């Protein structure tokens, strides 16, 4: 009897743990099912004579887009070893909700890239803001760009360029930051 109890208990736990059915509170109505209004209920579009009311044909106004401005802030890194100067980069979001996102340490003081420099250096065309840092000791440059994403996220992309490399590497997504719906992203002036 004991020999069958443990496998049976494991099977029951596995079956209940793998239940993929949604509970009653999580289920949504089928797409084609629409509740009909009760016959005795008054229609909101049928206002009394002489009283102005809205009709059902008017669409509700869409909420206004919330602007969020993006900027960089750089802070020197305290290096006990006395090596080359390094700075920590932060992405500063100001607007609806203000916050700073640590992007990590970079060699020297990174230079912000304007539209003309971005085009010459093959930064992504949809870039809002970006910067480039250069380490003269290693001959390596790090590029970072902040892009809007079609899914309502901020996408941070980076690439590392080695001095003397034959081919310029592609930008790789390093981080995605979700934003509230209706957020309008723009570079801080």
XYZ file of N, CA and C in Angstrom:
567
model
N 0.823 -1.191 0.000
C 0.000 0.000 0.000
C 0.867 1.254 0.000
N 1.899 1.269 0.873
C 2.776 2.436 0.943
C 3.503 2.636 -0.380
N 3.726 1.548 -1.078
C 4.458 1.596 -2.319
C 3.708 2.406 -3.385
N 2.393 2.401 -3.347
C 1.590 3.118 -4.335
C 1.170 4.503 -3.859
N 1.262 4.781 -2.577
C 0.770 6.051 -2.031
C 1.613 7.238 -2.510
N 2.910 7.109 -2.478
C 3.777 8.224 -2.866
C 3.637 8.580 -4.354
N 3.696 7.619 -5.276
C 3.495 7.982 -6.691
C 2.091 8.538 -6.958
N 1.085 8.006 -6.264
C -0.278 8.499 -6.443
C -0.389 9.937 -5.950
N 0.210 10.239 -4.805
C 0.194 11.597 -4.267
C 0.931 12.552 -5.210
N 2.052 12.119 -5.752
C 2.807 12.954 -6.687
C 1.993 13.234 -7.947
N 1.280 12.232 -8.449
C 0.456 12.418 -9.648
C -0.684 13.390 -9.389
N -1.307 13.299 -8.220
C -2.408 14.211 -7.877
C -1.881 15.637 -7.757
N -0.754 15.829 -7.079
C -0.171 17.166 -6.952
C 0.232 17.728 -8.310
N 0.779 16.899 -9.158
C 1.170 17.339 -10.486
C -0.049 17.743 -11.306
N -1.108 16.965 -11.219
C -2.328 17.273 -11.980
C -2.975 18.564 -11.498
N -2.996 18.800 -10.194
C -3.613 20.035 -9.695
C -2.707 21.229 -9.927
N -1.409 21.036 -9.896
C -0.480 22.141 -10.118
C -0.408 22.554 -11.575
N -0.697 21.651 -12.483
C -0.634 21.944 -13.912
C -1.983 22.343 -14.485
N -2.950 22.589 -13.654
C -4.275 22.978 -14.130
C -4.160 24.305 -14.854
N -4.434 24.303 -16.149
C -4.293 25.503 -16.963
C -5.593 26.279 -17.109
N -6.652 25.826 -16.478
C -7.926 26.539 -16.574
C -7.889 27.772 -15.705
N -8.453 28.867 -16.221
C -8.542 30.095 -15.442
C -9.654 29.954 -14.422
N -9.490 30.614 -13.313
C -10.558 30.603 -12.325
C -11.696 31.472 -12.824
N -12.837 31.414 -12.165
C -14.023 32.151 -12.604
C -13.779 33.653 -12.602
N -12.937 34.151 -11.708
C -12.694 35.592 -11.658
C -11.784 36.057 -12.781
N -11.000 35.151 -13.383
C -10.073 35.538 -14.431
C -10.650 35.369 -15.827
N -11.783 34.675 -15.948
C -12.327 34.423 -17.271
C -12.973 35.670 -17.826
N -12.795 35.857 -19.121
C -13.429 36.979 -19.792
C -14.549 36.446 -20.665
N -15.449 37.319 -21.038
C -16.566 36.923 -21.878
C -16.052 36.586 -23.267
N -16.684 35.626 -23.942
C -16.278 35.316 -25.311
C -16.410 36.547 -26.196
N -15.598 36.601 -27.241
C -15.539 37.796 -28.081
C -16.878 38.121 -28.734
N -17.647 37.124 -29.129
C -18.902 37.381 -29.813
C -20.070 37.643 -28.881
N -19.921 37.388 -27.606
C -21.034 37.516 -26.667
C -21.160 38.955 -26.194
N -22.332 39.530 -26.401
C -22.601 40.892 -25.975
C -23.893 40.872 -25.190
N -23.901 41.498 -24.026
C -25.120 41.552 -23.223
C -26.077 42.561 -23.833
N -27.304 42.151 -23.982
C -28.329 43.059 -24.487
C -28.882 43.850 -23.315
N -29.216 45.134 -23.521
C -29.782 45.913 -22.425
C -31.172 45.396 -22.084
N -31.525 45.553 -20.824
C -32.849 45.118 -20.388
C -33.907 45.976 -21.056
N -35.070 45.377 -21.296
C -36.134 46.071 -22.017
C -36.647 47.274 -21.243
N -36.686 47.216 -19.925
C -37.228 48.303 -19.115
C -36.237 49.417 -18.873
N -34.970 49.226 -19.203
C -33.962 50.249 -18.924
C -34.032 51.348 -19.969
N -33.859 52.563 -19.532
C -33.897 53.708 -20.446
C -32.548 53.847 -21.115
N -32.561 54.180 -22.378
C -31.330 54.384 -23.134
C -30.792 55.771 -22.822
N -29.486 55.885 -22.605
C -28.892 57.174 -22.241
C -28.981 58.169 -23.383
N -29.082 57.675 -24.601
C -29.147 58.596 -25.732
C -30.544 59.170 -25.926
N -31.522 58.589 -25.270
C -32.890 59.089 -25.380
C -33.159 60.031 -24.223
N -32.741 61.265 -24.366
C -32.934 62.258 -23.317
C -34.340 62.824 -23.420
N -34.793 63.375 -22.338
C -36.118 63.990 -22.320
C -36.121 65.192 -23.252
N -37.302 65.543 -23.807
C -37.363 66.693 -24.702
C -36.890 67.953 -23.997
N -36.081 68.746 -24.707
C -35.590 69.998 -24.148
C -34.346 69.839 -23.299
N -33.904 68.620 -23.059
C -32.700 68.385 -22.263
C -31.616 67.911 -23.210
N -30.484 68.602 -23.164
C -29.403 68.185 -24.057
C -28.656 67.031 -23.413
N -28.381 66.039 -24.188
C -27.666 64.862 -23.686
C -26.730 64.362 -24.746
N -25.809 63.527 -24.375
C -24.871 62.991 -25.352
C -25.509 61.803 -26.044
N -25.038 61.510 -27.210
C -25.538 60.355 -27.939
C -24.492 59.261 -27.886
N -24.913 58.063 -28.215
C -23.993 56.930 -28.188
C -22.987 56.972 -29.327
N -23.233 57.795 -30.335
C -22.325 57.837 -31.479
C -21.060 58.627 -31.183
N -21.036 59.420 -30.120
C -19.843 60.189 -29.777
C -18.816 59.280 -29.116
N -17.593 59.360 -29.574
C -16.522 58.561 -28.988
C -15.940 59.311 -27.799
N -15.557 58.590 -26.753
C -14.936 59.275 -25.620
C -13.589 59.848 -26.034
N -13.245 60.967 -25.445
C -11.981 61.628 -25.770
C -10.817 60.781 -25.276
N -9.808 60.644 -26.109
C -8.617 59.889 -25.724
C -7.829 60.705 -24.707
N -7.225 60.030 -23.724
C -6.439 60.778 -22.749
C -5.237 61.431 -23.424
N -4.895 62.607 -22.949
C -3.767 63.342 -23.519
C -2.466 62.599 -23.230
N -1.555 62.658 -24.180
C -0.264 61.999 -24.013
C 0.531 62.703 -22.923
N 1.156 61.903 -22.054
C 1.969 62.460 -20.975
C 3.405 62.582 -21.469
N 3.939 63.801 -21.546
C 5.320 63.941 -22.022
C 6.328 63.526 -20.948
N 7.332 62.786 -21.365
C 8.448 62.400 -20.503
C 9.718 62.820 -21.223
N 10.515 63.649 -20.557
C 11.763 64.126 -21.147
C 12.918 63.255 -20.684
N 13.818 62.956 -21.616
C 14.967 62.097 -21.348
C 16.249 62.909 -21.421
N 17.154 62.645 -20.494
C 18.461 63.309 -20.478
C 19.465 62.367 -19.819
N 20.742 62.681 -19.969
C 21.801 61.930 -19.304
C 22.386 62.765 -18.181
N 22.855 62.068 -17.149
C 23.623 62.696 -16.076
C 24.838 61.809 -15.858
N 25.991 62.439 -15.685
C 27.230 61.695 -15.488
C 27.825 62.059 -14.136
N 28.268 61.046 -13.396
C 28.879 61.266 -12.086
C 30.207 60.518 -12.051
N 31.276 61.167 -11.561
C 32.574 60.489 -11.510
C 32.540 59.292 -10.562
N 33.270 58.245 -10.953
C 33.383 57.040 -10.132
C 34.595 57.205 -9.238
N 34.441 56.925 -7.974
C 35.561 56.975 -7.024
C 36.398 55.720 -7.238
N 37.583 55.890 -7.828
C 38.454 54.763 -8.134
C 39.631 54.764 -7.168
N 39.742 53.728 -6.355
C 40.817 53.630 -5.369
C 42.141 53.231 -6.020
N 42.093 52.641 -7.207
C 43.305 52.152 -7.854
C 44.053 53.239 -8.615
N 43.453 54.391 -8.812
C 44.118 55.472 -9.531
C 44.211 55.236 -11.025
N 43.347 54.401 -11.580
C 43.339 54.113 -13.018
C 42.740 55.273 -13.801
N 42.411 55.029 -15.054
C 41.834 56.092 -15.880
C 40.492 56.551 -15.314
N 40.193 57.825 -15.569
C 38.945 58.402 -15.058
C 37.751 57.661 -15.650
N 36.786 57.404 -14.795
C 35.553 56.737 -15.217
C 34.373 57.530 -14.678
N 33.265 57.474 -15.396
C 32.036 58.137 -14.987
C 30.889 57.147 -15.064
N 29.974 57.264 -14.125
C 28.747 56.481 -14.177
C 27.704 57.305 -14.909
N 27.035 56.674 -15.866
C 25.999 57.354 -16.647
C 24.632 56.985 -16.083
N 23.757 57.974 -16.032
C 22.378 57.780 -15.580
C 21.440 58.312 -16.656
N 20.364 57.578 -16.920
C 19.294 58.070 -17.782
C 18.265 58.711 -16.869
N 18.014 60.004 -17.062
C 17.097 60.759 -16.206
C 15.776 60.920 -16.945
N 14.697 60.410 -16.332
C 13.348 60.549 -16.872
C 12.638 61.603 -16.047
N 12.174 62.672 -16.674
C 11.437 63.697 -15.938
C 10.131 63.958 -16.665
N 9.105 64.131 -15.884
C 7.769 64.316 -16.436
C 6.785 63.633 -15.516
N 5.946 62.760 -16.060
C 4.938 62.047 -15.274
C 5.517 61.453 -14.003
N 6.499 60.611 -14.122
C 7.202 60.078 -12.959
C 8.689 60.323 -13.178
N 9.339 60.938 -12.228
C 10.761 61.244 -12.356
C 11.569 60.121 -11.736
N 12.579 59.663 -12.472
C 13.473 58.635 -11.937
C 14.780 58.642 -12.706
N 15.795 58.029 -12.097
C 17.112 57.888 -12.710
C 17.420 56.409 -12.849
N 17.958 56.044 -13.990
C 18.299 54.656 -14.246
C 19.804 54.574 -14.446
N 20.469 53.747 -13.630
C 21.919 53.579 -13.691
C 22.268 52.784 -14.949
N 23.080 53.365 -15.817
C 23.501 52.705 -17.050
C 24.879 52.075 -16.926
N 25.557 52.319 -15.807
C 26.854 51.711 -15.570
C 28.009 52.668 -15.784
N 29.231 52.210 -15.474
C 30.415 53.060 -15.624
C 30.945 53.049 -17.059
N 31.508 54.188 -17.465
C 32.094 54.348 -18.790
C 33.423 55.073 -18.644
N 34.334 54.831 -19.589
C 35.659 55.453 -19.559
C 35.550 56.933 -19.880
N 36.333 57.743 -19.150
C 36.362 59.189 -19.394
C 35.006 59.831 -19.183
N 34.862 61.043 -19.699
C 33.559 61.714 -19.647
C 32.893 61.502 -20.995
N 31.787 60.761 -21.037
C 31.119 60.514 -22.316
C 30.647 61.808 -22.977
N 30.713 61.840 -24.295
C 30.254 62.986 -25.085
C 28.879 62.672 -25.647
N 27.929 63.590 -25.415
C 26.599 63.400 -25.978
C 26.665 63.595 -27.482
N 25.879 62.815 -28.199
C 25.899 62.806 -29.652
C 24.680 63.558 -30.172
N 24.927 64.547 -31.054
C 23.795 65.254 -31.667
C 23.389 64.519 -32.951
N 22.382 65.029 -33.643
C 21.828 64.343 -34.815
C 22.865 64.158 -35.921
N 23.684 65.184 -36.181
C 24.688 65.090 -37.250
C 25.758 64.054 -36.904
N 26.257 64.081 -35.671
C 27.268 63.102 -35.244
C 26.683 61.694 -35.253
N 25.431 61.568 -34.840
C 24.782 60.258 -34.810
C 24.689 59.665 -36.213
N 24.390 60.499 -37.183
C 24.287 60.019 -38.563
C 25.651 59.568 -39.079
N 26.698 60.354 -38.808
C 28.054 59.988 -39.247
C 28.541 58.709 -38.571
N 28.161 58.500 -37.320
C 28.640 57.343 -36.562
C 27.702 56.140 -36.664
N 26.698 56.214 -37.539
C 25.748 55.113 -37.757
C 24.982 54.718 -36.503
N 24.544 55.713 -35.734
C 23.637 55.445 -34.620
C 22.259 55.149 -35.216
N 21.372 54.479 -34.487
C 20.029 54.202 -35.017
C 19.298 55.498 -35.376
N 18.544 55.481 -36.467
C 17.841 56.665 -36.940
C 16.756 57.149 -35.994
N 16.153 56.247 -35.227
C 15.069 56.642 -34.321
C 15.580 57.051 -32.941
N 16.892 57.249 -32.810
C 17.499 57.584 -31.521
C 16.958 58.909 -30.987
N 16.588 58.918 -29.701
C 16.183 60.154 -29.034
C 17.404 60.883 -28.483
N 18.228 60.171 -27.729
C 19.476 60.713 -27.191
C 20.521 59.605 -27.202
N 21.794 60.001 -27.176
C 22.855 59.016 -27.164
C 24.173 59.643 -26.754
N 25.154 58.795 -26.445
C 26.490 59.293 -26.125
C 27.536 58.287 -26.547
N 28.784 58.777 -26.598
C 29.937 57.954 -26.941
C 31.028 58.221 -25.920
N 31.638 57.150 -25.419
C 32.784 57.302 -24.519
C 33.979 56.610 -25.168
N 35.166 57.125 -24.880
C 36.379 56.590 -25.492
C 37.430 56.369 -24.424
N 38.044 55.199 -24.441
C 39.124 54.866 -23.522
C 40.432 54.876 -24.319
N 41.276 55.922 -24.139
C 42.511 56.006 -24.928
C 43.511 54.903 -24.597
N 43.439 54.335 -23.408
C 44.385 53.274 -23.033
C 44.153 51.994 -23.828
N 42.892 51.666 -24.078
C 42.593 50.426 -24.795
C 42.196 50.668 -26.248
N 41.916 51.930 -26.608
C 41.471 52.225 -27.968
C 40.049 51.767 -28.235
N 39.275 51.626 -27.178
C 37.899 51.144 -27.302
C 36.918 52.277 -27.074
N 35.900 52.304 -27.893
C 34.843 53.296 -27.727
C 33.533 52.561 -27.459
N 32.725 53.105 -26.557
C 31.410 52.547 -26.239
C 30.348 53.544 -26.659
N 29.376 53.076 -27.436
C 28.265 53.910 -27.874
C 26.996 53.426 -27.189
N 26.150 54.374 -26.810
C 24.873 54.046 -26.182
C 23.813 54.961 -26.783
N 22.655 54.392 -27.112
C 21.542 55.165 -27.668
C 20.251 54.761 -26.973
N 19.346 55.727 -26.829
C 18.034 55.492 -26.225
C 16.996 55.665 -27.325
N 16.172 54.624 -27.512
C 15.188 54.604 -28.592
C 13.784 54.394 -28.042
N 12.780 54.954 -28.713
C 11.409 54.588 -28.359
C 11.095 53.245 -29.011
N 10.268 52.447 -28.361
C 9.888 51.143 -28.884
C 8.413 51.192 -29.266
N 8.025 50.449 -30.276
C 6.630 50.441 -30.723
C 5.697 49.889 -29.651
N 6.215 49.094 -28.731
C 5.370 48.501 -27.692
C 5.266 49.382 -26.449
N 5.685 50.647 -26.531
C 5.553 51.557 -25.398
C 6.667 51.424 -24.379
N 7.818 50.997 -24.798
C 8.965 50.852 -23.899
C 10.086 51.778 -24.351
N 11.005 52.015 -23.432
C 12.253 52.687 -23.785
C 13.261 51.569 -24.011
N 13.943 51.611 -25.142
C 14.943 50.594 -25.447
C 16.319 51.233 -25.418
N 17.218 50.667 -24.632
C 18.590 51.156 -24.526
C 19.475 50.168 -25.280
N 20.210 50.689 -26.274
C 21.074 49.836 -27.089
C 22.521 50.305 -26.950
N 23.458 49.351 -27.048
C 24.879 49.658 -26.894
C 25.695 48.897 -27.925
N 26.887 49.420 -28.188
C 27.864 48.692 -28.989
C 29.255 49.103 -28.525
N 30.209 48.210 -28.743
C 31.614 48.465 -28.390
C 32.427 48.424 -29.679
N 33.161 49.506 -29.919
C 33.982 49.618 -31.124
C 35.452 49.499 -30.745
N 36.128 48.547 -31.351
C 37.564 48.384 -31.142
C 38.297 49.200 -32.197
N 39.345 49.905 -31.771
C 40.136 50.705 -32.706
C 40.789 49.775 -33.724
N 40.668 50.122 -34.997
C 41.264 49.314 -36.052
C 40.410 48.141 -36.494
N 39.190 48.032 -36.015
C 38.320 46.927 -36.425
C 37.884 47.126 -37.875
N 37.777 46.027 -38.610
C 37.384 46.094 -40.016
C 35.911 46.454 -40.180
N 35.092 45.895 -39.341
C 33.645 46.072 -39.477
C 33.080 46.712 -38.215
N 32.161 47.641 -38.419
C 31.520 48.301 -37.285
C 30.434 47.372 -36.734
N 30.468 47.049 -35.437
C 29.460 46.132 -34.893
C 28.081 46.786 -34.824
N 27.066 45.941 -34.745
C 25.685 46.402 -34.633
C 25.372 46.743 -33.178
N 24.388 47.608 -32.987
C 23.907 47.906 -31.645
C 23.127 46.702 -31.125
N 23.305 46.402 -29.852
C 22.594 45.310 -29.195
C 21.735 45.890 -28.079
N 20.527 45.373 -27.919
C 19.645 45.840 -26.851
C 20.221 45.399 -25.518
N 20.440 46.362 -24.637
C 20.968 46.028 -23.316
C 19.882 46.080 -22.249
N 18.837 46.856 -22.509
C 17.787 46.989 -21.496
C 16.527 47.549 -22.142
N 15.366 47.122 -21.633
C 14.080 47.685 -22.040
C 13.353 48.121 -20.781
N 12.804 49.325 -20.828
C 12.127 49.893 -19.661
C 10.672 50.138 -20.031
N 9.731 49.467 -19.352
C 8.318 49.690 -19.669
C 7.876 51.080 -19.237
N 7.002 51.670 -20.033
C 6.451 52.995 -19.742
C 4.929 52.898 -19.732
N 4.259 53.784 -18.978
C 2.798 53.764 -18.965
C 2.233 54.070 -20.354
N 1.032 53.567 -20.603
C 0.378 53.809 -21.893
C 0.149 55.303 -22.082
N 0.286 55.766 -23.291
C 0.053 57.174 -23.601
C 1.217 58.080 -23.247
N 2.412 57.531 -23.099
C 3.584 58.339 -22.768
C 4.249 58.819 -24.053
N 4.549 60.099 -24.104
C 5.252 60.682 -25.249
C 6.696 60.937 -24.825
N 7.637 60.252 -25.459
C 9.056 60.382 -25.116
C 9.698 61.448 -25.985
N 10.539 62.286 -25.358
C 11.279 63.297 -26.114
C 12.565 63.644 -25.374
N 13.540 64.129 -26.140
C 14.825 64.527 -25.563
C 14.657 65.863 -24.856
N 15.281 65.971 -23.686
C 15.233 67.229 -22.941
C 16.132 68.236 -23.637
N 15.639 69.424 -23.807
C 16.399 70.487 -24.491
C 17.215 71.266 -23.501
